[in-house]
Amino acid sequence: MRLFAAVMPPQEVVDELRRAVEAVRSGPAVGQDRAVGHDRLRWTGEAGWHFTLAFMGEVREPVLPDLYARLARAAHRTDPFPLRIHGSGHFGERALWVGAAGGLDQMRMLAERADAAARRAGIPMDQHRRYTPHLTLARSHGGTDLHPHLEALAGFEGTPWQVGELSLVRSNLPTGGVPGEQPRYEVLEAWPLGA
């Protein structure tokens, strides 16, 4: 099963972000985007809005008990922290995302601990790189000018919330072959932060 550790925003934060994204998608820049490859932009569904901390890829079921115990310890060792959605960014022409502000040092520490928990449970992890907190909004197959969307979302400031748990999420990839079909996400387990 494909797994990752994540921070899941509360529903009111998702609702607020949805309104901002709808405004961007239906705003005046949309007509302009069509001329520069807007049709190549695949927007993620709300169910996929999360801050990935550590992507584990395919994990065998026998590893789960040890992984659960290690993630529980990682959560226990991390105090709750404030977070809000803040601004926008991109990874080249491949992905459009919103960022985060608030307890970023604590979030990075939680990401480090989740990564270490997976490694110690025997899961081969990708090469370590500096954690960039982001929530992916859209992906592109290239040739899409993301700048109108980046500019429209640059000033977005979400309502702060207190991150209180670490979630282990299963990603169920589309199998139907239907164009635009989204992955399904299922929280397998969540652990409260702090003692």
JSON list of N, CA and C in Angstrom, two decimals, residues 42-115:
[
{"chain": "A", "resi": 42, "resn": "ARG", "atom": "N", "xyz": [-4.17, 20.11, -14.10]},
{"chain": "A", "resi": 42, "resn": "ARG", "atom": "CA", "xyz": [-5.09, 19.19, -13.42]},
{"chain": "A", "resi": 42, "resn": "ARG", "atom": "C", "xyz": [-5.19, 19.62, -11.96]},
{"chain": "A", "resi": 43, "resn": "TRP", "atom": "N", "xyz": [-6.35, 20.07, -11.56]},
{"chain": "A", "resi": 43, "resn": "TRP", "atom": "CA", "xyz": [-6.56, 20.54, -10.19]},
{"chain": "A", "resi": 43, "resn": "TRP", "atom": "C", "xyz": [-6.81, 19.35, -9.27]},
{"chain": "A", "resi": 44, "resn": "THR", "atom": "N", "xyz": [-6.21, 19.40, -8.10]},
{"chain": "A", "resi": 44, "resn": "THR", "atom": "CA", "xyz": [-6.42, 18.32, -7.13]},
{"chain": "A", "resi": 44, "resn": "THR", "atom": "C", "xyz": [-7.77, 18.52, -6.45]},
{"chain": "A", "resi": 45, "resn": "GLY", "atom": "N", "xyz": [-8.37, 17.44, -6.02]},
{"chain": "A", "resi": 45, "resn": "GLY", "atom": "CA", "xyz": [-9.63, 17.52, -5.29]},
{"chain": "A", "resi": 45, "resn": "GLY", "atom": "C", "xyz": [-9.37, 17.86, -3.82]},
{"chain": "A", "resi": 46, "resn": "GLU", "atom": "N", "xyz": [-10.36, 18.39, -3.17]},
{"chain": "A", "resi": 46, "resn": "GLU", "atom": "CA", "xyz": [-10.25, 18.76, -1.76]},
{"chain": "A", "resi": 46, "resn": "GLU", "atom": "C", "xyz": [-9.80, 17.58, -0.89]},
{"chain": "A", "resi": 47, "resn": "ALA", "atom": "N", "xyz": [-10.24, 16.40, -1.23]},
{"chain": "A", "resi": 47, "resn": "ALA", "atom": "CA", "xyz": [-9.87, 15.22, -0.44]},
{"chain": "A", "resi": 47, "resn": "ALA", "atom": "C", "xyz": [-8.35, 14.99, -0.46]},
{"chain": "A", "resi": 48, "resn": "GLY", "atom": "N", "xyz": [-7.68, 15.57, -1.44]},
{"chain": "A", "resi": 48, "resn": "GLY", "atom": "CA", "xyz": [-6.23, 15.43, -1.54]},
{"chain": "A", "resi": 48, "resn": "GLY", "atom": "C", "xyz": [-5.45, 16.60, -0.96]},
{"chain": "A", "resi": 49, "resn": "TRP", "atom": "N", "xyz": [-6.13, 17.50, -0.28]},
{"chain": "A", "resi": 49, "resn": "TRP", "atom": "CA", "xyz": [-5.44, 18.66, 0.28]},
{"chain": "A", "resi": 49, "resn": "TRP", "atom": "C", "xyz": [-4.86, 18.30, 1.64]},
{"chain": "A", "resi": 50, "resn": "HIS", "atom": "N", "xyz": [-3.56, 18.22, 1.68]},
{"chain": "A", "resi": 50, "resn": "HIS", "atom": "CA", "xyz": [-2.84, 17.87, 2.91]},
{"chain": "A", "resi": 50, "resn": "HIS", "atom": "C", "xyz": [-1.41, 18.37, 2.78]},
{"chain": "A", "resi": 51, "resn": "PHE", "atom": "N", "xyz": [-0.71, 18.43, 3.88]},
{"chain": "A", "resi": 51, "resn": "PHE", "atom": "CA", "xyz": [0.71, 18.74, 3.89]},
{"chain": "A", "resi": 51, "resn": "PHE", "atom": "C", "xyz": [1.45, 17.43, 4.11]},
{"chain": "A", "resi": 52, "resn": "THR", "atom": "N", "xyz": [2.05, 16.90, 3.06]},
{"chain": "A", "resi": 52, "resn": "THR", "atom": "CA", "xyz": [2.83, 15.67, 3.19]},
{"chain": "A", "resi": 52, "resn": "THR", "atom": "C", "xyz": [4.07, 15.96, 4.01]},
{"chain": "A", "resi": 53, "resn": "LEU", "atom": "N", "xyz": [4.34, 15.11, 5.00]},
{"chain": "A", "resi": 53, "resn": "LEU", "atom": "CA", "xyz": [5.54, 15.23, 5.82]},
{"chain": "A", "resi": 53, "resn": "LEU", "atom": "C", "xyz": [6.63, 14.26, 5.37]},
{"chain": "A", "resi": 54, "resn": "ALA", "atom": "N", "xyz": [6.23, 13.03, 5.07]},
{"chain": "A", "resi": 54, "resn": "ALA", "atom": "CA", "xyz": [7.19, 12.00, 4.64]},
{"chain": "A", "resi": 54, "resn": "ALA", "atom": "C", "xyz": [6.46, 11.03, 3.73]},
{"chain": "A", "resi": 55, "resn": "PHE", "atom": "N", "xyz": [6.89, 10.94, 2.47]},
{"chain": "A", "resi": 55, "resn": "PHE", "atom": "CA", "xyz": [6.30, 10.02, 1.52]},
{"chain": "A", "resi": 55, "resn": "PHE", "atom": "C", "xyz": [7.05, 8.69, 1.61]},
{"chain": "A", "resi": 56, "resn": "MET", "atom": "N", "xyz": [6.31, 7.63, 1.87]},
{"chain": "A", "resi": 56, "resn": "MET", "atom": "CA", "xyz": [6.93, 6.32, 2.09]},
{"chain": "A", "resi": 56, "resn": "MET", "atom": "C", "xyz": [6.82, 5.38, 0.89]},
{"chain": "A", "resi": 57, "resn": "GLY", "atom": "N", "xyz": [5.95, 5.69, -0.03]},
{"chain": "A", "resi": 57, "resn": "GLY", "atom": "CA", "xyz": [5.76, 4.81, -1.18]},
{"chain": "A", "resi": 57, "resn": "GLY", "atom": "C", "xyz": [5.10, 3.51, -0.77]},
{"chain": "A", "resi": 58, "resn": "GLU", "atom": "N", "xyz": [5.44, 2.44, -1.48]},
{"chain": "A", "resi": 58, "resn": "GLU", "atom": "CA", "xyz": [4.83, 1.13, -1.21]},
{"chain": "A", "resi": 58, "resn": "GLU", "atom": "C", "xyz": [5.38, 0.55, 0.09]},
{"chain": "A", "resi": 59, "resn": "VAL", "atom": "N", "xyz": [4.47, 0.20, 0.99]},
{"chain": "A", "resi": 59, "resn": "VAL", "atom": "CA", "xyz": [4.84, -0.35, 2.30]},
{"chain": "A", "resi": 59, "resn": "VAL", "atom": "C", "xyz": [4.12, -1.68, 2.47]},
{"chain": "A", "resi": 60, "resn": "ARG", "atom": "N", "xyz": [4.88, -2.70, 2.90]},
{"chain": "A", "resi": 60, "resn": "ARG", "atom": "CA", "xyz": [4.29, -4.01, 3.13]},
{"chain": "A", "resi": 60, "resn": "ARG", "atom": "C", "xyz": [3.56, -4.04, 4.47]},
{"chain": "A", "resi": 61, "resn": "GLU", "atom": "N", "xyz": [2.46, -4.75, 4.53]},
{"chain": "A", "resi": 61, "resn": "GLU", "atom": "CA", "xyz": [1.63, -4.80, 5.74]},
{"chain": "A", "resi": 61, "resn": "GLU", "atom": "C", "xyz": [2.37, -5.29, 6.99]},
{"chain": "A", "resi": 62, "resn": "PRO", "atom": "N", "xyz": [3.29, -6.25, 6.91]},
{"chain": "A", "resi": 62, "resn": "PRO", "atom": "CA", "xyz": [3.99, -6.69, 8.12]},
{"chain": "A", "resi": 62, "resn": "PRO", "atom": "C", "xyz": [4.78, -5.58, 8.82]},
{"chain": "A", "resi": 63, "resn": "VAL", "atom": "N", "xyz": [5.11, -4.53, 8.11]},
{"chain": "A", "resi": 63, "resn": "VAL", "atom": "CA", "xyz": [5.88, -3.41, 8.67]},
{"chain": "A", "resi": 63, "resn": "VAL", "atom": "C", "xyz": [5.00, -2.48, 9.51]},
{"chain": "A", "resi": 64, "resn": "LEU", "atom": "N", "xyz": [3.69, -2.52, 9.30]},
{"chain": "A", "resi": 64, "resn": "LEU", "atom": "CA", "xyz": [2.79, -1.53, 9.91]},
{"chain": "A", "resi": 64, "resn": "LEU", "atom": "C", "xyz": [2.85, -1.45, 11.43]},
{"chain": "A", "resi": 65, "resn": "PRO", "atom": "N", "xyz": [2.85, -2.55, 12.19]},
{"chain": "A", "resi": 65, "resn": "PRO", "atom": "CA", "xyz": [2.89, -2.40, 13.65]},
{"chain": "A", "resi": 65, "resn": "PRO", "atom": "C", "xyz": [4.10, -1.61, 14.14]},
{"chain": "A", "resi": 66, "resn": "ASP", "atom": "N", "xyz": [5.27, -1.89, 13.58]},
{"chain": "A", "resi": 66, "resn": "ASP", "atom": "CA", "xyz": [6.47, -1.15, 13.98]},
{"chain": "A", "resi": 66, "resn": "ASP", "atom": "C", "xyz": [6.37, 0.31, 13.53]},
{"chain": "A", "resi": 67, "resn": "LEU", "atom": "N", "xyz": [5.88, 0.54, 12.32]},
{"chain": "A", "resi": 67, "resn": "LEU", "atom": "CA", "xyz": [5.72, 1.90, 11.81]},
{"chain": "A", "resi": 67, "resn": "LEU", "atom": "C", "xyz": [4.74, 2.68, 12.70]},
{"chain": "A", "resi": 68, "resn": "TYR", "atom": "N", "xyz": [3.62, 2.07, 13.05]},
{"chain": "A", "resi": 68, "resn": "TYR", "atom": "CA", "xyz": [2.64, 2.74, 13.92]},
{"chain": "A", "resi": 68, "resn": "TYR", "atom": "C", "xyz": [3.27, 3.14, 15.25]},
{"chain": "A", "resi": 69, "resn": "ALA", "atom": "N", "xyz": [4.03, 2.24, 15.85]},
{"chain": "A", "resi": 69, "resn": "ALA", "atom": "CA", "xyz": [4.65, 2.52, 17.15]},
{"chain": "A", "resi": 69, "resn": "ALA", "atom": "C", "xyz": [5.65, 3.67, 17.03]},
{"chain": "A", "resi": 70, "resn": "ARG", "atom": "N", "xyz": [6.42, 3.67, 15.96]},
{"chain": "A", "resi": 70, "resn": "ARG", "atom": "CA", "xyz": [7.44, 4.71, 15.78]},
{"chain": "A", "resi": 70, "resn": "ARG", "atom": "C", "xyz": [6.80, 6.06, 15.45]},
{"chain": "A", "resi": 71, "resn": "LEU", "atom": "N", "xyz": [5.74, 6.07, 14.66]},
{"chain": "A", "resi": 71, "resn": "LEU", "atom": "CA", "xyz": [5.05, 7.33, 14.38]},
{"chain": "A", "resi": 71, "resn": "LEU", "atom": "C", "xyz": [4.35, 7.87, 15.63]},
{"chain": "A", "resi": 72, "resn": "ALA", "atom": "N", "xyz": [3.82, 6.98, 16.45]},
{"chain": "A", "resi": 72, "resn": "ALA", "atom": "CA", "xyz": [3.21, 7.40, 17.72]},
{"chain": "A", "resi": 72, "resn": "ALA", "atom": "C", "xyz": [4.25, 8.10, 18.59]},
{"chain": "A", "resi": 73, "resn": "ARG", "atom": "N", "xyz": [5.46, 7.55, 18.65]},
{"chain": "A", "resi": 73, "resn": "ARG", "atom": "CA", "xyz": [6.54, 8.19, 19.43]},
{"chain": "A", "resi": 73, "resn": "ARG", "atom": "C", "xyz": [6.93, 9.54, 18.83]},
{"chain": "A", "resi": 74, "resn": "ALA", "atom": "N", "xyz": [6.99, 9.60, 17.51]},
{"chain": "A", "resi": 74, "resn": "ALA", "atom": "CA", "xyz": [7.33, 10.87, 16.85]},
{"chain": "A", "resi": 74, "resn": "ALA", "atom": "C", "xyz": [6.30, 11.94, 17.19]},
{"chain": "A", "resi": 75, "resn": "ALA", "atom": "N", "xyz": [5.02, 11.57, 17.16]},
{"chain": "A", "resi": 75, "resn": "ALA", "atom": "CA", "xyz": [3.96, 12.51, 17.51]},
{"chain": "A", "resi": 75, "resn": "ALA", "atom": "C", "xyz": [4.05, 12.92, 18.97]},
{"chain": "A", "resi": 76, "resn": "HIS", "atom": "N", "xyz": [4.29, 11.96, 19.83]},
{"chain": "A", "resi": 76, "resn": "HIS", "atom": "CA", "xyz": [4.38, 12.21, 21.27]},
{"chain": "A", "resi": 76, "resn": "HIS", "atom": "C", "xyz": [5.50, 13.20, 21.60]},
{"chain": "A", "resi": 77, "resn": "ARG", "atom": "N", "xyz": [6.59, 13.14, 20.85]},
{"chain": "A", "resi": 77, "resn": "ARG", "atom": "CA", "xyz": [7.75, 13.99, 21.09]},
{"chain": "A", "resi": 77, "resn": "ARG", "atom": "C", "xyz": [7.61, 15.39, 20.48]},
{"chain": "A", "resi": 78, "resn": "THR", "atom": "N", "xyz": [6.52, 15.65, 19.77]},
{"chain": "A", "resi": 78, "resn": "THR", "atom": "CA", "xyz": [6.32, 16.94, 19.09]},
{"chain": "A", "resi": 78, "resn": "THR", "atom": "C", "xyz": [5.12, 17.64, 19.69]},
{"chain": "A", "resi": 79, "resn": "ASP", "atom": "N", "xyz": [5.33, 18.86, 20.18]},
{"chain": "A", "resi": 79, "resn": "ASP", "atom": "CA", "xyz": [4.22, 19.63, 20.74]},
{"chain": "A", "resi": 79, "resn": "ASP", "atom": "C", "xyz": [3.30, 20.14, 19.63]},
{"chain": "A", "resi": 80, "resn": "PRO", "atom": "N", "xyz": [2.01, 20.34, 19.94]},
{"chain": "A", "resi": 80, "resn": "PRO", "atom": "CA", "xyz": [1.12, 20.97, 18.96]},
{"chain": "A", "resi": 80, "resn": "PRO", "atom": "C", "xyz": [1.69, 22.34, 18.55]},
{"chain": "A", "resi": 81, "resn": "PHE", "atom": "N", "xyz": [1.37, 22.76, 17.33]},
{"chain": "A", "resi": 81, "resn": "PHE", "atom": "CA", "xyz": [1.91, 24.03, 16.83]},
{"chain": "A", "resi": 81, "resn": "PHE", "atom": "C", "xyz": [0.88, 24.74, 15.95]},
{"chain": "A", "resi": 82, "resn": "PRO", "atom": "N", "xyz": [1.00, 26.08, 15.87]},
{"chain": "A", "resi": 82, "resn": "PRO", "atom": "CA", "xyz": [0.08, 26.84, 15.03]},
{"chain": "A", "resi": 82, "resn": "PRO", "atom": "C", "xyz": [0.49, 26.75, 13.56]},
{"chain": "A", "resi": 83, "resn": "LEU", "atom": "N", "xyz": [-0.50, 26.80, 12.69]},
{"chain": "A", "resi": 83, "resn": "LEU", "atom": "CA", "xyz": [-0.23, 26.75, 11.25]},
{"chain": "A", "resi": 83, "resn": "LEU", "atom": "C", "xyz": [-1.35, 27.50, 10.54]},
{"chain": "A", "resi": 84, "resn": "ARG", "atom": "N", "xyz": [-1.01, 28.06, 9.40]},
{"chain": "A", "resi": 84, "resn": "ARG", "atom": "CA", "xyz": [-2.02, 28.64, 8.52]},
{"chain": "A", "resi": 84, "resn": "ARG", "atom": "C", "xyz": [-1.52, 28.51, 7.08]},
{"chain": "A", "resi": 85, "resn": "ILE", "atom": "N", "xyz": [-2.45, 28.48, 6.15]},
{"chain": "A", "resi": 85, "resn": "ILE", "atom": "CA", "xyz": [-2.08, 28.45, 4.74]},
{"chain": "A", "resi": 85, "resn": "ILE", "atom": "C", "xyz": [-1.67, 29.86, 4.36]},
{"chain": "A", "resi": 86, "resn": "HIS", "atom": "N", "xyz": [-0.58, 29.95, 3.62]},
{"chain": "A", "resi": 86, "resn": "HIS", "atom": "CA", "xyz": [0.03, 31.25, 3.36]},
{"chain": "A", "resi": 86, "resn": "HIS", "atom": "C", "xyz": [0.69, 31.27, 1.99]},
{"chain": "A", "resi": 87, "resn": "GLY", "atom": "N", "xyz": [0.25, 32.18, 1.14]},
{"chain": "A", "resi": 87, "resn": "GLY", "atom": "CA", "xyz": [0.93, 32.41, -0.13]},
{"chain": "A", "resi": 87, "resn": "GLY", "atom": "C", "xyz": [0.86, 31.26, -1.10]},
{"chain": "A", "resi": 88, "resn": "SER", "atom": "N", "xyz": [1.67, 31.35, -2.14]},
{"chain": "A", "resi": 88, "resn": "SER", "atom": "CA", "xyz": [1.65, 30.32, -3.18]},
{"chain": "A", "resi": 88, "resn": "SER", "atom": "C", "xyz": [3.07, 30.08, -3.69]},
{"chain": "A", "resi": 89, "resn": "GLY", "atom": "N", "xyz": [3.23, 28.99, -4.41]},
{"chain": "A", "resi": 89, "resn": "GLY", "atom": "CA", "xyz": [4.52, 28.66, -4.98]},
{"chain": "A", "resi": 89, "resn": "GLY", "atom": "C", "xyz": [4.36, 27.61, -6.07]},
{"chain": "A", "resi": 90, "resn": "HIS", "atom": "N", "xyz": [5.48, 27.18, -6.61]},
{"chain": "A", "resi": 90, "resn": "HIS", "atom": "CA", "xyz": [5.43, 26.18, -7.68]},
{"chain": "A", "resi": 90, "resn": "HIS", "atom": "C", "xyz": [6.73, 25.41, -7.72]},
{"chain": "A", "resi": 91, "resn": "PHE", "atom": "N", "xyz": [6.66, 24.22, -8.28]},
{"chain": "A", "resi": 91, "resn": "PHE", "atom": "CA", "xyz": [7.83, 23.42, -8.58]},
{"chain": "A", "resi": 91, "resn": "PHE", "atom": "C", "xyz": [7.96, 23.41, -10.09]},
{"chain": "A", "resi": 92, "resn": "GLY", "atom": "N", "xyz": [8.75, 24.32, -10.62]},
{"chain": "A", "resi": 92, "resn": "GLY", "atom": "CA", "xyz": [8.89, 24.45, -12.07]},
{"chain": "A", "resi": 92, "resn": "GLY", "atom": "C", "xyz": [7.54, 24.69, -12.71]},
{"chain": "A", "resi": 93, "resn": "GLU", "atom": "N", "xyz": [7.29, 23.98, -13.80]},
{"chain": "A", "resi": 93, "resn": "GLU", "atom": "CA", "xyz": [5.98, 24.05, -14.46]},
{"chain": "A", "resi": 93, "resn": "GLU", "atom": "C", "xyz": [5.13, 22.85, -14.06]},
{"chain": "A", "resi": 94, "resn": "ARG", "atom": "N", "xyz": [5.61, 22.04, -13.10]},
{"chain": "A", "resi": 94, "resn": "ARG", "atom": "CA", "xyz": [4.92, 20.79, -12.78]},
{"chain": "A", "resi": 94, "resn": "ARG", "atom": "C", "xyz": [3.81, 20.92, -11.77]},
{"chain": "A", "resi": 95, "resn": "ALA", "atom": "N", "xyz": [3.95, 21.81, -10.77]},
{"chain": "A", "resi": 95, "resn": "ALA", "atom": "CA", "xyz": [2.97, 21.84, -9.68]},
{"chain": "A", "resi": 95, "resn": "ALA", "atom": "C", "xyz": [2.77, 23.25, -9.15]},
{"chain": "A", "resi": 96, "resn": "LEU", "atom": "N", "xyz": [1.53, 23.56, -8.87]},
{"chain": "A", "resi": 96, "resn": "LEU", "atom": "CA", "xyz": [1.11, 24.82, -8.23]},
{"chain": "A", "resi": 96, "resn": "LEU", "atom": "C", "xyz": [0.69, 24.46, -6.81]},
{"chain": "A", "resi": 97, "resn": "TRP", "atom": "N", "xyz": [1.17, 25.22, -5.83]},
{"chain": "A", "resi": 97, "resn": "TRP", "atom": "CA", "xyz": [0.83, 24.90, -4.44]},
{"chain": "A", "resi": 97, "resn": "TRP", "atom": "C", "xyz": [0.66, 26.16, -3.61]},
{"chain": "A", "resi": 98, "resn": "VAL", "atom": "N", "xyz": [0.03, 25.97, -2.44]},
{"chain": "A", "resi": 98, "resn": "VAL", "atom": "CA", "xyz": [0.00, 27.01, -1.42]},
{"chain": "A", "resi": 98, "resn": "VAL", "atom": "C", "xyz": [0.95, 26.57, -0.31]},
{"chain": "A", "resi": 99, "resn": "GLY", "atom": "N", "xyz": [1.53, 27.55, 0.35]},
{"chain": "A", "resi": 99, "resn": "GLY", "atom": "CA", "xyz": [2.50, 27.26, 1.39]},
{"chain": "A", "resi": 99, "resn": "GLY", "atom": "C", "xyz": [1.88, 27.35, 2.77]},
{"chain": "A", "resi": 100, "resn": "ALA", "atom": "N", "xyz": [2.74, 27.46, 3.77]},
{"chain": "A", "resi": 100, "resn": "ALA", "atom": "CA", "xyz": [2.30, 27.51, 5.16]},
{"chain": "A", "resi": 100, "resn": "ALA", "atom": "C", "xyz": [3.11, 28.55, 5.91]},
{"chain": "A", "resi": 101, "resn": "ALA", "atom": "N", "xyz": [2.54, 29.03, 6.99]},
{"chain": "A", "resi": 101, "resn": "ALA", "atom": "CA", "xyz": [3.23, 29.94, 7.91]},
{"chain": "A", "resi": 101, "resn": "ALA", "atom": "C", "xyz": [2.83, 29.54, 9.31]},
{"chain": "A", "resi": 102, "resn": "GLY", "atom": "N", "xyz": [3.59, 30.00, 10.28]},
{"chain": "A", "resi": 102, "resn": "GLY", "atom": "CA", "xyz": [3.32, 29.66, 11.67]},
{"chain": "A", "resi": 102, "resn": "GLY", "atom": "C", "xyz": [4.46, 28.85, 12.23]},
{"chain": "A", "resi": 103, "resn": "GLY", "atom": "N", "xyz": [4.14, 27.71, 12.81]},
{"chain": "A", "resi": 103, "resn": "GLY", "atom": "CA", "xyz": [5.14, 26.87, 13.46]},
{"chain": "A", "resi": 103, "resn": "GLY", "atom": "C", "xyz": [5.91, 26.01, 12.48]},
{"chain": "A", "resi": 104, "resn": "LEU", "atom": "N", "xyz": [6.60, 26.65, 11.54]},
{"chain": "A", "resi": 104, "resn": "LEU", "atom": "CA", "xyz": [7.30, 25.88, 10.50]},
{"chain": "A", "resi": 104, "resn": "LEU", "atom": "C", "xyz": [8.48, 25.08, 11.05]},
{"chain": "A", "resi": 105, "resn": "ASP", "atom": "N", "xyz": [9.15, 25.60, 12.08]},
{"chain": "A", "resi": 105, "resn": "ASP", "atom": "CA", "xyz": [10.24, 24.83, 12.67]},
{"chain": "A", "resi": 105, "resn": "ASP", "atom": "C", "xyz": [9.71, 23.54, 13.28]},
{"chain": "A", "resi": 106, "resn": "GLN", "atom": "N", "xyz": [8.57, 23.62, 13.97]},
{"chain": "A", "resi": 106, "resn": "GLN", "atom": "CA", "xyz": [7.96, 22.42, 14.55]},
{"chain": "A", "resi": 106, "resn": "GLN", "atom": "C", "xyz": [7.48, 21.47, 13.45]},
{"chain": "A", "resi": 107, "resn": "MET", "atom": "N", "xyz": [6.95, 22.03, 12.37]},
{"chain": "A", "resi": 107, "resn": "MET", "atom": "CA", "xyz": [6.47, 21.20, 11.27]},
{"chain": "A", "resi": 107, "resn": "MET", "atom": "C", "xyz": [7.64, 20.47, 10.61]},
{"chain": "A", "resi": 108, "resn": "ARG", "atom": "N", "xyz": [8.76, 21.18, 10.42]},
{"chain": "A", "resi": 108, "resn": "ARG", "atom": "CA", "xyz": [9.94, 20.54, 9.85]},
{"chain": "A", "resi": 108, "resn": "ARG", "atom": "C", "xyz": [10.46, 19.44, 10.77]},
{"chain": "A", "resi": 109, "resn": "MET", "atom": "N", "xyz": [10.42, 19.70, 12.08]},
{"chain": "A", "resi": 109, "resn": "MET", "atom": "CA", "xyz": [10.87, 18.69, 13.04]},
{"chain": "A", "resi": 109, "resn": "MET", "atom": "C", "xyz": [9.96, 17.46, 12.98]},
{"chain": "A", "resi": 110, "resn": "LEU", "atom": "N", "xyz": [8.65, 17.68, 12.87]},
{"chain": "A", "resi": 110, "resn": "LEU", "atom": "CA", "xyz": [7.71, 16.56, 12.75]},
{"chain": "A", "resi": 110, "resn": "LEU", "atom": "C", "xyz": [7.98, 15.77, 11.47]},
{"chain": "A", "resi": 111, "resn": "ALA", "atom": "N", "xyz": [8.28, 16.47, 10.38]},
{"chain": "A", "resi": 111, "resn": "ALA", "atom": "CA", "xyz": [8.61, 15.81, 9.11]},
{"chain": "A", "resi": 111, "resn": "ALA", "atom": "C", "xyz": [9.88, 14.96, 9.27]},
{"chain": "A", "resi": 112, "resn": "GLU", "atom": "N", "xyz": [10.89, 15.53, 9.94]},
{"chain": "A", "resi": 112, "resn": "GLU", "atom": "CA", "xyz": [12.14, 14.78, 10.18]},
{"chain": "A", "resi": 112, "resn": "GLU", "atom": "C", "xyz": [11.85, 13.52, 11.01]},
{"chain": "A", "resi": 113, "resn": "ARG", "atom": "N", "xyz": [11.03, 13.68, 12.03]},
{"chain": "A", "resi": 113, "resn": "ARG", "atom": "CA", "xyz": [10.73, 12.54, 12.91]},
{"chain": "A", "resi": 113, "resn": "ARG", "atom": "C", "xyz": [9.92, 11.47, 12.18]},
{"chain": "A", "resi": 114, "resn": "ALA", "atom": "N", "xyz": [8.99, 11.88, 11.32]},
{"chain": "A", "resi": 114, "resn": "ALA", "atom": "CA", "xyz": [8.20, 10.92, 10.55]},
{"chain": "A", "resi": 114, "resn": "ALA", "atom": "C", "xyz": [9.09, 10.17, 9.57]},
{"chain": "A", "resi": 115, "resn": "ASP", "atom": "N", "xyz": [10.02, 10.89, 8.93]},
{"chain": "A", "resi": 115, "resn": "ASP", "atom": "CA", "xyz": [10.96, 10.26, 8.01]},
{"chain": "A", "resi": 115, "resn": "ASP", "atom": "C", "xyz": [11.83, 9.26, 8.76]}
]
